[in-house]
Short mmCIF file of C-alpha atoms and ligand atoms in Angstrom, two decimals:
data_model
loop_
_atom_site.label_atom_id
_atom_site.label_comp_id
_atom_site.label_asym_id
_atom_site.label_seq_id
_atom_site.Cartn_x
_atom_site.Cartn_y
_atom_site.Cartn_z
CA MET A 299 -2.03 0.13 15.65
CA ILE A 300 0.77 2.34 15.64
CA LYS A 301 3.55 2.54 18.33
CA VAL A 302 5.30 6.21 18.26
CA ILE A 303 8.70 6.07 19.74
CA VAL A 304 10.24 9.44 20.07
CA ALA A 305 14.06 9.32 19.81
CA LYS A 306 16.50 12.40 20.55
CA ASP A 307 18.32 12.52 16.86
CA TYR A 308 19.37 10.29 14.25
CA GLU A 309 21.91 8.18 16.21
CA ASP A 310 19.54 7.49 19.09
CA ALA A 311 16.47 6.88 16.44
CA SER A 312 18.98 4.21 14.47
CA ASP A 313 19.86 2.57 17.87
CA LYS A 314 15.92 2.18 18.81
CA ALA A 315 15.30 0.95 15.42
CA PHE A 316 17.86 -1.57 15.43
CA GLU A 317 16.43 -2.98 18.85
CA VAL A 318 13.15 -3.09 17.20
CA PHE A 319 14.64 -4.97 13.96
CA LYS A 320 16.79 -7.52 15.77
CA GLU A 321 13.84 -9.08 16.77
CA PHE A 322 13.51 -10.24 12.98
CA ILE A 323 16.90 -11.15 12.56
CA LYS A 324 16.41 -14.91 12.92
CA PRO A 325 16.59 -18.14 10.69
CA GLY A 326 13.86 -18.34 8.38
CA LYS A 327 12.76 -14.46 8.48
CA VAL A 328 12.02 -12.42 5.53
CA LEU A 329 12.93 -8.91 6.11
CA GLY A 330 11.85 -5.89 3.72
CA LEU A 331 14.26 -3.51 3.20
CA ALA A 332 14.49 0.27 2.34
CA THR A 333 16.99 2.87 0.57
CA GLY A 334 17.67 6.27 1.16
CA SER A 335 19.51 7.95 4.05
CA THR A 336 17.47 7.17 6.59
CA PRO A 337 18.06 3.06 7.25
CA LEU A 338 22.04 4.01 6.99
CA GLY A 339 22.29 4.03 10.82
CA LEU A 340 20.43 0.93 11.23
CA TYR A 341 22.25 -1.04 8.42
CA ALA A 342 25.60 0.30 10.01
CA ARG A 343 24.32 -1.43 13.54
CA MET A 344 23.09 -4.54 11.65
CA VAL A 345 26.56 -4.92 10.01
CA LYS A 346 28.50 -4.20 13.42
CA ASP A 347 26.25 -6.76 15.14
CA HIS A 348 26.93 -9.20 12.38
CA LYS A 349 31.15 -8.63 12.76
CA GLU A 350 31.20 -8.55 16.38
CA ASN A 351 28.47 -11.05 17.61
CA GLY A 352 28.11 -13.27 14.52
CA THR A 353 24.64 -12.78 14.06
CA SER A 354 24.09 -14.62 10.75
CA TYR A 355 21.73 -13.79 7.47
CA LYS A 356 22.50 -17.09 6.04
CA ASP A 357 18.77 -18.11 6.51
CA ILE A 358 17.21 -14.80 5.93
CA LYS A 359 15.40 -13.36 2.93
CA SER A 360 14.99 -10.24 1.60
CA PHE A 361 12.93 -7.97 -0.52
CA ASN A 362 13.47 -4.30 -1.04
CA LEU A 363 10.83 -2.02 -1.61
CA ASP A 364 11.99 -0.15 -5.18
CA GLU A 365 14.33 0.89 -7.80
CA TYR A 366 14.51 3.59 -10.25
CA VAL A 367 13.93 2.79 -13.69
CA GLY A 368 16.53 2.84 -16.14
CA LEU A 369 19.62 2.72 -13.96
CA PRO A 370 21.83 -0.56 -14.70
CA ILE A 371 22.75 -2.20 -11.22
CA THR A 372 26.45 -1.28 -11.89
CA HIS A 373 25.07 2.35 -11.43
CA PRO A 374 26.18 3.36 -8.09
CA GLU A 375 22.79 5.21 -7.29
CA SER A 376 20.81 2.23 -8.15
CA TYR A 377 19.09 0.91 -5.05
CA TYR A 378 20.68 -2.59 -6.06
CA ALA A 379 24.02 -1.16 -5.62
CA PHE A 380 23.32 0.78 -2.77
CA MET A 381 21.92 -2.25 -0.78
CA HIS A 382 25.21 -4.22 -1.66
CA ARG A 383 27.42 -1.50 -0.77
CA ASN A 384 25.73 -0.72 2.78
CA LEU A 385 24.40 -3.93 3.80
CA PHE A 386 24.35 -7.09 1.89
CA ASP A 387 28.12 -7.14 0.70
CA GLN A 388 28.95 -6.76 4.80
CA ILE A 389 26.77 -9.59 5.98
CA ASP A 390 26.53 -13.31 5.20
CA ILE A 391 23.12 -13.32 3.38
CA PRO A 392 23.49 -15.27 0.30
CA GLU A 393 22.75 -13.42 -2.98
CA GLU A 394 20.12 -15.40 -3.93
CA SER A 395 18.12 -14.61 -0.70
CA THR A 396 17.97 -10.87 -1.77
CA HIS A 397 15.27 -9.33 -3.98
CA VAL A 398 15.61 -5.88 -5.47
CA PRO A 399 13.19 -5.10 -8.10
CA SER A 400 14.71 -4.59 -11.43
CA GLY A 401 14.33 -1.21 -13.33
CA LEU A 402 15.13 -2.55 -16.48
CA GLY A 403 13.68 -4.74 -18.90
CA GLU A 404 10.94 -4.92 -21.79
CA ASP A 405 8.14 -5.81 -19.39
CA LEU A 406 8.19 -3.95 -16.15
CA GLU A 407 5.00 -4.42 -15.40
CA GLY A 408 4.97 -8.31 -15.88
CA GLN A 409 8.28 -8.15 -13.96
CA ALA A 410 6.37 -6.23 -11.08
CA LYS A 411 3.62 -8.70 -10.96
CA LYS A 412 5.80 -11.48 -10.69
CA TYR A 413 7.60 -9.51 -7.63
CA ASP A 414 4.39 -9.44 -5.89
CA GLU A 415 3.92 -13.09 -6.70
CA MET A 416 7.26 -14.04 -4.84
CA ILE A 417 6.30 -11.86 -2.01
CA ASP A 418 3.25 -13.44 -1.27
CA ALA A 419 4.95 -16.55 -1.35
CA CYS A 420 7.24 -15.31 1.35
CA PRO A 421 5.48 -13.24 3.43
CA VAL A 422 7.56 -10.26 4.95
CA ASP A 423 7.98 -10.59 8.75
CA CYS A 424 9.21 -7.05 9.11
CA GLN A 425 9.00 -4.47 6.45
CA LEU A 426 11.46 -1.16 7.06
CA LEU A 427 10.01 2.11 5.92
CA GLY A 428 11.39 5.86 5.68
CA ILE A 429 8.74 8.44 4.32
CA GLY A 430 9.15 11.10 1.71
CA SER A 431 8.58 14.78 2.70
CA ASP A 432 5.51 14.44 0.90
CA GLY A 433 4.27 11.65 2.97
CA HIS A 434 5.29 8.67 0.13
CA ILE A 435 5.91 5.36 1.45
CA ALA A 436 8.50 3.38 -1.09
CA PHE A 437 7.80 5.61 -3.99
CA ASN A 438 4.09 5.51 -3.62
CA GLU A 439 3.43 9.17 -4.22
CA PRO A 440 0.30 11.11 -3.32
CA GLY A 441 -3.01 9.84 -4.74
CA THR A 442 -1.88 6.40 -5.24
CA SER A 443 -4.47 3.60 -4.44
CA PHE A 444 -4.20 1.99 -1.16
CA THR A 445 -4.75 -1.27 -2.99
CA SER A 446 -1.71 -0.90 -5.23
CA GLY A 447 0.40 -3.64 -6.04
CA THR A 448 4.03 -3.47 -7.47
CA HIS A 449 3.86 -1.15 -10.29
CA VAL A 450 5.93 1.33 -12.23
CA THR A 451 5.35 5.08 -11.37
CA ASP A 452 6.62 8.82 -12.17
CA LEU A 453 8.27 10.15 -9.05
CA ALA A 454 6.75 13.49 -7.79
CA GLU A 455 8.52 16.88 -8.70
CA SER A 456 9.46 17.05 -4.66
CA THR A 457 11.05 13.50 -4.86
CA ILE A 458 13.12 14.31 -7.77
CA LYS A 459 14.17 17.37 -5.74
CA ASP A 460 14.76 15.74 -2.51
CA ASN A 461 16.90 12.72 -4.33
CA CYS A 462 19.01 15.25 -6.26
CA ARG A 463 21.44 15.07 -3.70
CA PHE A 464 22.62 11.70 -4.56
CA PHE A 465 22.94 12.58 -8.25
CA ASP A 466 25.74 15.27 -8.10
CA ASN A 467 22.90 17.77 -7.55
CA ASP A 468 21.69 17.98 -11.14
CA ILE A 469 17.94 17.27 -11.48
CA SER A 470 18.58 16.17 -14.98
CA LYS A 471 20.55 13.12 -13.95
CA VAL A 472 17.68 12.13 -11.23
CA PRO A 473 15.52 9.30 -13.03
CA THR A 474 12.04 10.30 -13.13
CA GLN A 475 10.26 6.87 -12.71
CA ALA A 476 10.61 3.74 -10.59
CA VAL A 477 9.29 0.24 -9.80
CA THR A 478 7.87 0.09 -6.23
CA GLN A 479 6.39 -1.97 -4.04
CA GLY A 480 2.46 -0.88 -3.91
CA ILE A 481 0.93 0.32 -0.80
CA GLY A 482 -1.05 -2.91 -1.15
CA THR A 483 2.06 -4.86 -1.31
CA ILE A 484 3.51 -3.12 1.75
CA MET A 485 0.26 -3.48 3.91
CA LYS A 486 0.57 -7.21 3.44
CA ALA A 487 3.89 -7.31 5.70
CA LYS A 488 3.07 -8.73 9.14
CA ASN A 489 5.05 -6.05 11.15
CA ILE A 490 6.29 -2.47 9.98
CA LEU A 491 8.86 -0.44 11.24
CA LEU A 492 8.92 3.42 10.00
CA ILE A 493 11.98 5.66 10.99
CA ALA A 494 11.74 9.46 10.20
CA THR A 495 14.25 11.80 11.14
CA GLY A 496 14.64 15.78 10.39
CA ALA A 497 13.04 18.60 10.37
CA ASN A 498 11.69 18.04 6.73
CA LYS A 499 9.98 15.23 7.56
CA ALA A 500 7.73 16.73 10.43
CA ASN A 501 4.77 17.53 8.09
CA ALA A 502 4.62 14.21 6.76
CA VAL A 503 4.96 12.59 10.05
CA LYS A 504 1.87 14.63 11.39
CA ALA A 505 -0.42 13.92 8.46
CA MET A 506 0.51 10.21 8.85
CA LEU A 507 -0.24 9.77 12.61
CA GLU A 508 -2.40 12.77 13.24
CA GLY A 509 -4.41 13.27 9.73
CA PRO A 510 -7.11 11.51 7.79
CA ILE A 511 -6.60 8.32 6.31
CA ASP A 512 -6.37 9.80 2.79
CA GLU A 513 -4.44 8.83 -0.42
CA ALA A 514 -3.01 12.52 -0.22
CA CYS A 515 -0.88 10.93 2.43
CA PRO A 516 0.22 7.69 1.38
CA ALA A 517 1.67 6.86 4.73
CA SER A 518 -1.60 7.52 6.63
CA ILE A 519 -2.98 4.09 5.59
CA LEU A 520 -0.33 2.63 8.31
CA GLN A 521 -3.21 3.91 10.94
CA LYS A 522 -4.92 0.70 9.69
CA HIS A 523 -2.13 -1.91 10.13
CA ALA A 524 -2.23 -4.30 13.01
CA SER A 525 1.35 -3.91 13.97
CA VAL A 526 3.17 -0.46 13.24
CA VAL A 527 6.33 1.09 14.92
CA VAL A 528 7.43 4.71 13.98
CA ILE A 529 10.49 6.00 15.38
CA VAL A 530 10.82 9.66 14.93
CA ASP A 531 13.38 12.30 16.32
CA GLU A 532 12.22 15.33 17.92
CA PRO A 533 12.80 17.67 14.93
CA ALA A 534 10.44 14.92 12.87
CA ALA A 535 8.01 14.64 15.87
CA ALA A 536 7.89 18.93 16.22
CA LEU A 537 4.17 19.18 15.00
CA LEU A 538 2.71 16.35 16.75
CA GLN A 539 -0.02 17.28 19.40
CA ASN A 540 0.03 13.93 21.26
CA LYS A 541 3.77 12.93 21.83
C1 F6R B 1754 13.43 4.02 -0.42
C2 F6R B 1754 11.95 4.77 -0.40
C3 F6R B 1754 11.77 5.83 -0.17
C4 F6R B 1754 12.45 6.52 1.40
C5 F6R B 1754 12.04 8.10 1.19
C6 F6R B 1754 12.66 8.82 2.44
O1 F6R B 1754 13.45 2.59 -0.43
O2 F6R B 1754 11.22 3.70 -0.54
O3 F6R B 1754 10.15 5.92 0.21
O4 F6R B 1754 12.25 5.72 2.17
O5 F6R B 1754 12.08 8.90 0.04
O6 F6R B 1754 14.16 8.99 1.76
P1 F6R B 1754 15.12 9.50 2.72
O7 F6R B 1754 15.50 7.96 3.66
O8 F6R B 1754 16.51 9.62 1.81
O9 F6R B 1754 14.78 10.56 3.42
#
């Protein structure tokens, strides 16, 4: 079941996302985390809450969705570096409790399998998601099997263009592959919180919520999940029939 909450703008969406996510920021919980522009407002609120209210992450574990292939963790645009800069280094989560897939190594598929095994042993209580303008979740691009596990994937042309802004607007600098949790992996999370803001997400949001459940829109599978909250701002909700 999907519950849709329409927010006014990005800040309001981030406030509402924090309200939902904070229920899972408790000892023993496992958080599923995402990168990209969308969760930055939520992460800022988590950091503020930690600093002002002392909310602790000492007994929390986290698993991230994805990582670019070929970027060392010291690269500022690696998702490992992103997570440390925007969240982990500003809260009290132990380094060994955080997990970001590695995009480096001889046997990426073998490592991906191990990542799924770790998640199976530590089921995610709430998985945070953004959505790509093409409907991707994590880096599961259109056409990815709904039953996929963590795997190596090629990024879609539109995703490479969308992410160019993080790489000096130089398309040649954007990695072309990623390691990503599969759709099957994501669907195992007990709860899912997806945030979508901005007009460039409106088509994907409509397809996710009101389109057929079809691999052409990876996010449409969420219609089959038992517990999903989708927070959209007004521009991202613009094409929805049922608001
Ligand atoms: C990030 C991820 C991606 C992003 C999506 C939206 O870990 O898995 O699916 O959530 O590409 O990106 P932004 O938030 O930058 O618009």
